Amino acid sequence: MKRVVDLNSDIGESFGVWTLGDDTRVLDHVTSANVACGFHAGDPHTMLQTVRAAHARGVAVGAHPGYPDLVGFGRRPMTCSPDEVYAFCLYQIGALAAVCRSEGVALCHVKPHGALYNQSCTDASLARAVARAVHDAAPDLILLGMAGTEHEAAAVKAGIPFAAEAFADRAYLPDGSLVPRSREASVLHDPAAIAARVLHMVGDGTVEADGGSTIPLRVDSVCVHGDNPEACRVVEAVRSALDRAGVQVRPLREVLSQ
Amino acid sequence: MKRVVDLNSDIGESFGVWTLGDDTRVLDHVTSANVACGFHAGDPHTMLQTVRAAHARGVAVGAHPGYPDLVGFGRRPMTCSPDEVYAFCLYQIGALAAVCRSEGVALCHVKPHGALYNQSCTDASLARAVARAVHDAAPDLILLGMAGTEHEAAAVKAGIPFAAEAFADRAYLPDGSLVPRSREASVLHDPAAIAARVLHMVGDGTVEADGGSTIPLRVDSVCVHGDNPEACRVVEAVRSALDRAGVQVRPLREVLSQ
Amino acid sequence: MKRVVDLNSDIGESFGVWTLGDDTRVLDHVTSANVACGFHAGDPHTMLQTVRAAHARGVAVGAHPGYPDLVGFGRRPMTCSPDEVYAFCLYQIGALAAVCRSEGVALCHVKPHGALYNQSCTDASLARAVARAVHDAAPDLILLGMAGTEHEAAAVKAGIPFAAEAFADRAYLPDGSLVPRSREASVLHDPAAIAARVLHMVGDGTVEADGGSTIPLRVDSVCVHGDNPEACRVVEAVRSALDRAGVQVRPLREVLSQ
Amino acid sequence: MKRVVDLNSDIGESFGVWTLGDDTRVLDHVTSANVACGFHAGDPHTMLQTVRAAHARGVAVGAHPGYPDLVGFGRRPMTCSPDEVYAFCLYQIGALAAVCRSEGVALCHVKPHGALYNQSCTDASLARAVARAVHDAAPDLILLGMAGTEHEAAAVKAGIPFAAEAFADRAYLPDGSLVPRSREASVLHDPAAIAARVLHMVGDGTVEADGGSTIPLRVDSVCVHGDNPEACRVVEAVRSALDRAGVQVRPLREVLSQ
């Protein structure tokens, strides 16, 4: 049984008057917060409040850069050049880094958001653009991404630490990729089932894929979502299950150093 | 005669496909570049190219944060709370700082843009928000602003270095403030006359105000504009006049250390 | 006792993934919907769904144009020229008019939003810019605004119909203007008290102002808000009180034709 | 020899302080202007000035809706749902229609811009979304697009008039599609050669494709660009060649009615 894992969640996805998710509730249970940086969500004032809230609870802060697509929440695939992606990742990471500095917080990691995350899993040039931006913003930042994808290859190439995440509530295909959201049963909903599944992921390093086969899964961090009350219950169930199983839930940097 | 002065200009005010000004031509003559940070102009890719171009010519780089008003170019007065101003200045400074870091450039100063500049000259709470953001982003950054205004008071209060700028091509009122752009003769156009005037500003520490009186003017840096061919000729005339007069034109940090 | 009045509410103020208010619940009780047009809230897809929802309930649709300030929700005062205001009102009204046309709905009125509403109450040039935009977009559109302010004067000057609104839940000053939100007791919260107050407004044409005096108030339409559950209870209480009192609650055009 | 053809150009692609192209010069030679509607270029004030300038020269006005991507100028492919595309086309068409109405101009046609144009050439669901938006905004609007593509099929299906355009300065593949901009020789530059080519397109209904074969090309309108001085010379050369050849250059509606 693995003894230590990080729990990460996307946070700070409000914008102006609009709120999304119950950040406070999620922050009580996770160890890493991926903070939206203004392009798909998260205006500067929200970013500041989010970093403050994470810091108050001892939660490590990472940047969560996305496509410049507010109305689409960064979820719509776009065709941007690697140079564009490099520049806007650098921009967003730097913006959040300054917000962190103002609060006495050290920025810890970077996880690309939404369509940028998905496209850079399979597009090496995008993944390298992201990894280079992470490296050039500050060389000790961790890239948090999907194990075995271009994320990991790009991190290695850029010479930056990589942390592999697994998705608590997403179904996997036999090749280790996610079942697309467009398909039924792509997202799991039952807190107890999800918690049990996370224990397998973390403890055995495996997950049952779509179709019933058991596949290996490397897990430095488990991603949970908190954008609705049901999701918050999942976060609580996962954290509680890990605690009860004696798994230490620790920020990424501690996980990677073990 | 003062022996050393900085020459600053707003740079990097293109956006996407749209270009503004002739940055390369201006960068050949100034010692400090105020780089737009994305809110009123200057997308991330433009920022990167601008920092690169400034660095290649040995020009010091500063952040030029503005209101979130692209269509109005940050020139329209807005009523933002000090907390909002603090947060979006921090955001923009941080974004440019990361771009600088990626190019091996140290961010040197911050100069608020447009309506934010003007409003924070007279509104102490806004000026303090700007100065606090400068301080919290990195404590050795210089605030470049208007001498004798709330800019200077706020810099002192925040404990950050302040540099006083004079405007080469703007008419002054007897109280040391600028003649509003809405009034005639608010902007000077003749390169030779402007250059002669700058020599007085720098050499004597005075300028002839609207109405004919001579008023004192503290000058660490002279602001010139390069947003049209005529303006570029002014830049060249001013630099050439300073060189001929034996005034050393040096980046802000050198000026302040003398 | 006045026999007929309109009940209006701001609707469609969601944006992308972010929702605001409980539009469906409010639409069950009002007769006019002021639909956000994309500048302060309300992306095109949201606008379409909002018009559809209003139409399905027989609620008249109006445009609710605001400043181009998404992160500030159009609530931050801006200094735009009358030409700019004219152009962006025309733009927003036209955008919503096309959305209405696609659903077989006739656009009925225009009510400026937030800071544009407030600034144009007292700034004649802004009010005229709004009224001219309303006129030029379609000459039979009604301008919904505050009685006795520049809104009304501008509507008269532009030759367009004007409807006077009163605010169910806002405190009034003795001069008929609203108590600023920055002051305590500027917003009323008790549904029963608000409903009773609306009956006075509509029945007697008066309201008790701050300080206790009774002032006259012309009311073609009562504005209610639905951006939180408490507000929705107010809407329900007001509508129910009007119904019980035998006041006919009808769309603006019917009210004005009586 | 065909006796009549329209000449169209993208116009009004400035934004705020930024100008693009020499609209006045182009408007002296074309008969249809595709006016940017705010999403990829063209703020409301620019739209108003553009419509005024076109109208003053008797040039027909069309809407040129694009993706919501200012920094990418609407040229970056995005994955939007047909419902999103329908809604934002409707929005942009309506916005421009109101601007036209204010100037006493009848909106004549719609031509999708940039990546939306290209993607809807081959994606039937996008093309239908565009065509439905055109139809629902006003049923007599002409869809201006590429002959033989999904543009034309969608127009037929939506029951709206379709006009086929050819590109004066773009190289064609043997299948009638354009040589991608990423390839060399995709764009022609010599004004005389382009003008001669346009005479073939219009007179013979053919063009010499990449590789040397002659392919048929249906042409109701020839698209020319005016975004740089060289392009303006092309516009002038094309118009002059058509005039000398006795081809009538007339707005789209006249062309379609013949």
mmCIF file with all atom_site columns, C-alpha atoms in Angstrom, chain C residues 37-39 42-45 47-48 52 81 83-84 86-88 90-103 136-138, chain D residues 37-39 42-45 47-48 52 81 83-84 86-88 90-103 136-138:
data_model
loop_
_atom_site.group_PDB
_atom_site.id
_atom_site.type_symbol
_atom_site.label_atom_id
_atom_site.label_alt_id
_atom_site.label_comp_id
_atom_site.label_asym_id
_atom_site.label_entity_id
_atom_site.label_seq_id
_atom_site.pdbx_PDB_ins_code
_atom_site.Cartn_x
_atom_site.Cartn_y
_atom_site.Cartn_z
_atom_site.occupancy
_atom_site.B_iso_or_equiv
_atom_site.pdbx_formal_charge
_atom_site.auth_seq_id
_atom_site.auth_comp_id
_atom_site.auth_asym_id
_atom_site.auth_atom_id
_atom_site.pdbx_PDB_model_num
ATOM 1  C CA . CYS C 1 37  ? -26.874 41.700 -23.687 1.00 0.00 ? 37  CYS C CA 1
ATOM 2  C CA . GLY C 1 38  ? -23.322 40.440 -23.371 1.00 0.00 ? 38  GLY C CA 1
ATOM 3  C CA . PHE C 1 39  ? -21.341 43.420 -22.112 1.00 0.00 ? 39  PHE C CA 1
ATOM 4  C CA . GLY C 1 42  ? -25.347 37.327 -20.749 1.00 0.00 ? 42  GLY C CA 1
ATOM 5  C CA . ASP C 1 43  ? -23.471 35.560 -23.530 1.00 0.00 ? 43  ASP C CA 1
ATOM 6  C CA . PRO C 1 44  ? -25.352 34.931 -26.821 1.00 0.00 ? 44  PRO C CA 1
ATOM 7  C CA . HIS C 1 45  ? -26.382 31.403 -25.905 1.00 0.00 ? 45  HIS C CA 1
ATOM 8  C CA . MET C 1 47  ? -29.586 35.365 -24.222 1.00 0.00 ? 47  MET C CA 1
ATOM 9  C CA . LEU C 1 48  ? -31.298 32.913 -26.504 1.00 0.00 ? 48  LEU C CA 1
ATOM 10 C CA . ARG C 1 52  ? -37.120 31.558 -24.908 1.00 0.00 ? 52  ARG C CA 1
ATOM 11 C CA . SER C 1 81  ? -18.171 59.547 -24.440 1.00 0.00 ? 81  SER C CA 1
ATOM 12 C CA . ASP C 1 83  ? -20.771 58.586 -28.940 1.00 0.00 ? 83  ASP C CA 1
ATOM 13 C CA . GLU C 1 84  ? -19.323 55.465 -27.363 1.00 0.00 ? 84  GLU C CA 1
ATOM 14 C CA . TYR C 1 86  ? -24.683 55.484 -28.243 1.00 0.00 ? 86  TYR C CA 1
ATOM 15 C CA . ALA C 1 87  ? -22.739 52.926 -30.262 1.00 0.00 ? 87  ALA C CA 1
ATOM 16 C CA . PHE C 1 88  ? -22.579 50.207 -27.629 1.00 0.00 ? 88  PHE C CA 1
ATOM 17 C CA . LEU C 1 90  ? -27.210 50.308 -30.348 1.00 0.00 ? 90  LEU C CA 1
ATOM 18 C CA . TYR C 1 91  ? -24.985 47.241 -30.630 1.00 0.00 ? 91  TYR C CA 1
ATOM 19 C CA . GLN C 1 92  ? -26.442 45.490 -27.602 1.00 0.00 ? 92  GLN C CA 1
ATOM 20 C CA . ILE C 1 93  ? -30.044 46.342 -28.452 1.00 0.00 ? 93  ILE C CA 1
ATOM 21 C CA . GLY C 1 94  ? -29.555 45.054 -31.984 1.00 0.00 ? 94  GLY C CA 1
ATOM 22 C CA . ALA C 1 95  ? -27.963 41.854 -30.784 1.00 0.00 ? 95  ALA C CA 1
ATOM 23 C CA . LEU C 1 96  ? -30.897 41.096 -28.500 1.00 0.00 ? 96  LEU C CA 1
ATOM 24 C CA . ALA C 1 97  ? -33.414 42.180 -31.147 1.00 0.00 ? 97  ALA C CA 1
ATOM 25 C CA . ALA C 1 98  ? -32.050 39.528 -33.508 1.00 0.00 ? 98  ALA C CA 1
ATOM 26 C CA . VAL C 1 99  ? -32.215 36.911 -30.774 1.00 0.00 ? 99  VAL C CA 1
ATOM 27 C CA . CYS C 1 100 ? -35.834 37.933 -30.171 1.00 0.00 ? 100 CYS C CA 1
ATOM 28 C CA . ARG C 1 101 ? -36.648 37.793 -33.873 1.00 0.00 ? 101 ARG C CA 1
ATOM 29 C CA . SER C 1 102 ? -35.297 34.267 -34.061 1.00 0.00 ? 102 SER C CA 1
ATOM 30 C CA . GLU C 1 103 ? -37.812 33.286 -31.378 1.00 0.00 ? 103 GLU C CA 1
ATOM 31 C CA . ASP C 1 136 ? -32.515 54.477 -33.831 1.00 0.00 ? 136 ASP C CA 1
ATOM 32 C CA . ALA C 1 137 ? -32.643 50.764 -33.094 1.00 0.00 ? 137 ALA C CA 1
ATOM 33 C CA . ALA C 1 138 ? -36.443 50.795 -33.471 1.00 0.00 ? 138 ALA C CA 1
ATOM 34 C CA . CYS D 1 37  ? -18.995 42.707 -35.711 1.00 0.00 ? 37  CYS D CA 1
ATOM 35 C CA . GLY D 1 38  ? -17.017 42.901 -32.494 1.00 0.00 ? 38  GLY D CA 1
ATOM 36 C CA . PHE D 1 39  ? -15.945 39.339 -31.804 1.00 0.00 ? 39  PHE D CA 1
ATOM 37 C CA . GLY D 1 42  ? -14.659 45.959 -34.891 1.00 0.00 ? 42  GLY D CA 1
ATOM 38 C CA . ASP D 1 43  ? -15.928 47.602 -31.730 1.00 0.00 ? 43  ASP D CA 1
ATOM 39 C CA . PRO D 1 44  ? -19.380 49.264 -31.855 1.00 0.00 ? 44  PRO D CA 1
ATOM 40 C CA . HIS D 1 45  ? -18.024 52.727 -32.561 1.00 0.00 ? 45  HIS D CA 1
ATOM 41 C CA . MET D 1 47  ? -18.815 49.527 -36.796 1.00 0.00 ? 47  MET D CA 1
ATOM 42 C CA . LEU D 1 48  ? -20.836 52.723 -36.906 1.00 0.00 ? 48  LEU D CA 1
ATOM 43 C CA . ARG D 1 52  ? -21.304 55.263 -42.533 1.00 0.00 ? 52  ARG D CA 1
ATOM 44 C CA . SER D 1 81  ? -21.078 23.579 -30.712 1.00 0.00 ? 81  SER D CA 1
ATOM 45 C CA . ASP D 1 83  ? -25.797 25.961 -30.894 1.00 0.00 ? 83  ASP D CA 1
ATOM 46 C CA . GLU D 1 84  ? -23.010 28.281 -29.775 1.00 0.00 ? 84  GLU D CA 1
ATOM 47 C CA . TYR D 1 86  ? -25.861 29.835 -34.134 1.00 0.00 ? 86  TYR D CA 1
ATOM 48 C CA . ALA D 1 87  ? -26.213 32.092 -31.107 1.00 0.00 ? 87  ALA D CA 1
ATOM 49 C CA . PHE D 1 88  ? -23.102 34.171 -31.638 1.00 0.00 ? 88  PHE D CA 1
ATOM 50 C CA . LEU D 1 90  ? -27.311 35.773 -34.576 1.00 0.00 ? 90  LEU D CA 1
ATOM 51 C CA . TYR D 1 91  ? -25.889 38.144 -31.972 1.00 0.00 ? 91  TYR D CA 1
ATOM 52 C CA . GLN D 1 92  ? -23.308 39.671 -34.269 1.00 0.00 ? 92  GLN D CA 1
ATOM 53 C CA . ILE D 1 93  ? -25.660 39.959 -37.233 1.00 0.00 ? 93  ILE D CA 1
ATOM 54 C CA . GLY D 1 94  ? -28.259 41.660 -35.053 1.00 0.00 ? 94  GLY D CA 1
ATOM 55 C CA . ALA D 1 95  ? -25.723 44.070 -33.623 1.00 0.00 ? 95  ALA D CA 1
ATOM 56 C CA . LEU D 1 96  ? -24.629 45.163 -37.077 1.00 0.00 ? 96  LEU D CA 1
ATOM 57 C CA . ALA D 1 97  ? -28.229 45.267 -38.334 1.00 0.00 ? 97  ALA D CA 1
ATOM 58 C CA . ALA D 1 98  ? -29.074 47.831 -35.658 1.00 0.00 ? 98  ALA D CA 1
ATOM 59 C CA . VAL D 1 99  ? -26.025 49.886 -36.535 1.00 0.00 ? 99  VAL D CA 1
ATOM 60 C CA . CYS D 1 100 ? -27.152 49.776 -40.177 1.00 0.00 ? 100 CYS D CA 1
ATOM 61 C CA . ARG D 1 101 ? -30.703 50.758 -39.262 1.00 0.00 ? 101 ARG D CA 1
ATOM 62 C CA . SER D 1 102 ? -29.420 53.776 -37.383 1.00 0.00 ? 102 SER D CA 1
ATOM 63 C CA . GLU D 1 103 ? -27.731 54.894 -40.603 1.00 0.00 ? 103 GLU D CA 1
ATOM 64 C CA . ASP D 1 136 ? -33.533 33.818 -38.466 1.00 0.00 ? 136 ASP D CA 1
ATOM 65 C CA . ALA D 1 137 ? -31.950 37.261 -38.259 1.00 0.00 ? 137 ALA D CA 1
ATOM 66 C CA . ALA D 1 138 ? -33.741 38.294 -41.461 1.00 0.00 ? 138 ALA D CA 1
#
